[in-house]
Coordinates of C-alpha atoms in Angstrom, one line a residue:
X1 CA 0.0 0.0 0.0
X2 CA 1.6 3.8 -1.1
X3 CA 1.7 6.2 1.4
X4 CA -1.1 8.0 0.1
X5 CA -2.9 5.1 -0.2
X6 CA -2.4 5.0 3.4
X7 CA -3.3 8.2 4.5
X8 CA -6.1 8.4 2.8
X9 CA -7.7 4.9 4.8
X10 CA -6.5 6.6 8.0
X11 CA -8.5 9.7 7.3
X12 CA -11.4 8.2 5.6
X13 CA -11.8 6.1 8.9
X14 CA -11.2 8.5 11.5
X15 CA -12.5 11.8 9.5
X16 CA -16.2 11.3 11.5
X17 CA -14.4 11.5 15.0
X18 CA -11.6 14.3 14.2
X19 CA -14.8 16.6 13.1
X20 CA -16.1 15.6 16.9
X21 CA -13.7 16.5 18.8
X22 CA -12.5 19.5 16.8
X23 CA -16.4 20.7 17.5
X24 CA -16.5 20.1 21.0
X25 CA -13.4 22.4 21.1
X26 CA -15.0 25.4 19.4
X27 CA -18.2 24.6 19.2
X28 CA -18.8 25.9 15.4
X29 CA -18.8 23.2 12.5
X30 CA -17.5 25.7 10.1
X31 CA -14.7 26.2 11.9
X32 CA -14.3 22.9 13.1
X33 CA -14.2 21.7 9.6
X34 CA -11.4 24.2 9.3
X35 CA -9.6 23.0 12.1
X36 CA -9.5 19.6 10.9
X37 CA -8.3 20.5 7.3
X38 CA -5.4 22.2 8.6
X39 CA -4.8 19.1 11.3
X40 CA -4.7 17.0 7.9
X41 CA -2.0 19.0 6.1
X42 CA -0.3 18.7 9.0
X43 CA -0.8 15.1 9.4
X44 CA 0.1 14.0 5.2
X45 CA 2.7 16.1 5.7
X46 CA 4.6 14.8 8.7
X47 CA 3.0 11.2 7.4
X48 CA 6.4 9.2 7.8
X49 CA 6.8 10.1 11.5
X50 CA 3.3 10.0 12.0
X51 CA 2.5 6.6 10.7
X52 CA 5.5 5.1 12.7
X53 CA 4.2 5.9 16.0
X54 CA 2.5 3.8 18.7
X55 CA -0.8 5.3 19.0
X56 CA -1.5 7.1 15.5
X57 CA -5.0 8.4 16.7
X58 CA -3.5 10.3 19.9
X59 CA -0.6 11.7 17.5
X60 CA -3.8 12.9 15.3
X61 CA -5.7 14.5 18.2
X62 CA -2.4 16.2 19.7
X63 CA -2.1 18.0 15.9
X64 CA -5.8 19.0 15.9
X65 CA -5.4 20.3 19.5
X66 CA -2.5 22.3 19.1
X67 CA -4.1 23.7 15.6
X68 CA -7.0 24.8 17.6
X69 CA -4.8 26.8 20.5
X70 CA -2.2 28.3 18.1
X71 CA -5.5 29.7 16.6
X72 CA -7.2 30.7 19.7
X73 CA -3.7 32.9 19.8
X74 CA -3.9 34.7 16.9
X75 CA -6.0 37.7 16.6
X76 CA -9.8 38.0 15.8
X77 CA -9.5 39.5 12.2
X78 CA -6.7 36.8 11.0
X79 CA -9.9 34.4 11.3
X80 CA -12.2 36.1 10.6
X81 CA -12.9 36.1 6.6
X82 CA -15.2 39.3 5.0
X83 CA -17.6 38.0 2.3
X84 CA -20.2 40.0 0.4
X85 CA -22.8 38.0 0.6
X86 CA -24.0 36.1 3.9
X87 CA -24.0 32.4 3.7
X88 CA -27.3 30.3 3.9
X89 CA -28.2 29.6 7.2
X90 CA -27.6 25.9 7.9
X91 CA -31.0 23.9 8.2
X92 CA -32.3 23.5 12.3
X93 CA -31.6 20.5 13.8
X94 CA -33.4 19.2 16.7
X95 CA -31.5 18.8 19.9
X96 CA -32.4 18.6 24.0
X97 CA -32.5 21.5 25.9
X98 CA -29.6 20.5 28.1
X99 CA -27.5 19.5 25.1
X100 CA -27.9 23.2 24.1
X101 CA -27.0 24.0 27.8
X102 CA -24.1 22.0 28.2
X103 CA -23.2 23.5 24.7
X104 CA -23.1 27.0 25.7
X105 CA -21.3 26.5 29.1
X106 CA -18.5 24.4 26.9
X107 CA -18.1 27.3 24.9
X108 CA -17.7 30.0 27.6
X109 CA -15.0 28.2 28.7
X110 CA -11.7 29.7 28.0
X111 CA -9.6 27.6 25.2
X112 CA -7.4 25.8 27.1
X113 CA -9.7 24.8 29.8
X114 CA -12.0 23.6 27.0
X115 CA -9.0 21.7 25.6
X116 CA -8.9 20.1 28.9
X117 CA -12.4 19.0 29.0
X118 CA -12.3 17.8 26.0
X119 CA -9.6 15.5 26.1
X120 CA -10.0 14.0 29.5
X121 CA -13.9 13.7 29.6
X122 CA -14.9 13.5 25.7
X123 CA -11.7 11.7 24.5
X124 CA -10.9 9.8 28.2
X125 CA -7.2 10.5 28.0
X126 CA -5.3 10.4 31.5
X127 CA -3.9 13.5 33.3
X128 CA -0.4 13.0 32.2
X129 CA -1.9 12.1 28.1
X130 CA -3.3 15.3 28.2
X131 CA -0.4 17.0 29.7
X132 CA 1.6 15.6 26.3
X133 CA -0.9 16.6 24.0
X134 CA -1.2 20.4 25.6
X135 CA 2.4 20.7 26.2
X136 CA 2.0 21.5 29.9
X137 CA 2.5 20.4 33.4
X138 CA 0.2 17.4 35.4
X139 CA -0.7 20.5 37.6
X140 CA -1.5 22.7 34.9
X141 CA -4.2 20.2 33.6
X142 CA -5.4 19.7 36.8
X143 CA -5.8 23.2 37.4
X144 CA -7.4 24.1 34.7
X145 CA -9.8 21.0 34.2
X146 CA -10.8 21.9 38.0
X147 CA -11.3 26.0 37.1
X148 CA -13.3 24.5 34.2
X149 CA -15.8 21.9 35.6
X150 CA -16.1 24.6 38.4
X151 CA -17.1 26.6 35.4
X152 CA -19.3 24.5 34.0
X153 CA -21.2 23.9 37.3
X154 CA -21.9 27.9 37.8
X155 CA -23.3 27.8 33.8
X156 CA -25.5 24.6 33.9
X157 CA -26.7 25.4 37.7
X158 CA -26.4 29.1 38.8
X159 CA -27.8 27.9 42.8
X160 CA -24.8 25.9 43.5
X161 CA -22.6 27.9 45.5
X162 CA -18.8 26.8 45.0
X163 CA -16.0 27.7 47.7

């Protein structure tokens, strides 16, 4: 099998669950669509390393995390594109109230803290996997998944009183 034979089965595969998690980070699938096309230039390009490594899908994630902070970094206007004409707007899709909820109080979060979340509840990686794919310390993802469930709480119910 070529190498871009290769790829290509990789990202065919796991395309569905790199949208996923890109969305949970920044809740828009626009954008989230965007952060996992520049995670796959990444990826084809870095293919020989990537393709060697133990666990290719955490190697995937790590690229589509760290594409989604360096761009949480950058300022407002470098992402944001002007067009003369407004888009459609996408067709309603049902959903729960407290999926909605949860939705919102994900996306108040700050970046990081959302990165957090997202990788140890939605992708069930351990403190010290997440630590790798954030580039930071134990504490700093304990800290901040902490500062962000505490956040979540105060979002999803305003009459619990946290010390």
């Amino acid at each position: 099998m070529s190498r871009d034979d290769e790829y290509t089965a990789y990202m065919t595969a796991r395309l569905p669950w790199l949208q996923r998690v890109a969305y949970l980070l920044c809740q828009d699938w626009n954008r989230a669509d965007d952060l996992v096309q520049t995670a796959m230039t990444r990826l084809y390009v870095n293919w020989r390393r990537a393709r060697s490594v133990e666990n290719l899908d955490g190697y995937a994630r790590t690229v589509l995390v760290r594409v989604f902070l360096a761009e949480q970094r950058t300022a407002w206007w470098k992402r944001v594109a002007v067009v003369r004409q407004t888009p459609e707007p996408a067709a309603e899709t049902l959903d729960h109230d407290s999926n909605l909820d949860l939705r919102a109080a994900l996306a108040a979060l700050p970046p990081r803290q959302r990165a957090a979340v997202v990788l140890r509840f939605y992708c069930d990686l351990s403190v010290e996997q997440t630590a790798d794919v954030l580039n930071c310390s134990t504490g700093t993802v304990k800290s901040q998944t902490s500062r962000a469930l505490a956040g979540l709480r105060r979002a999803l119910d305003p009459t619990v009183e946290l010390t």
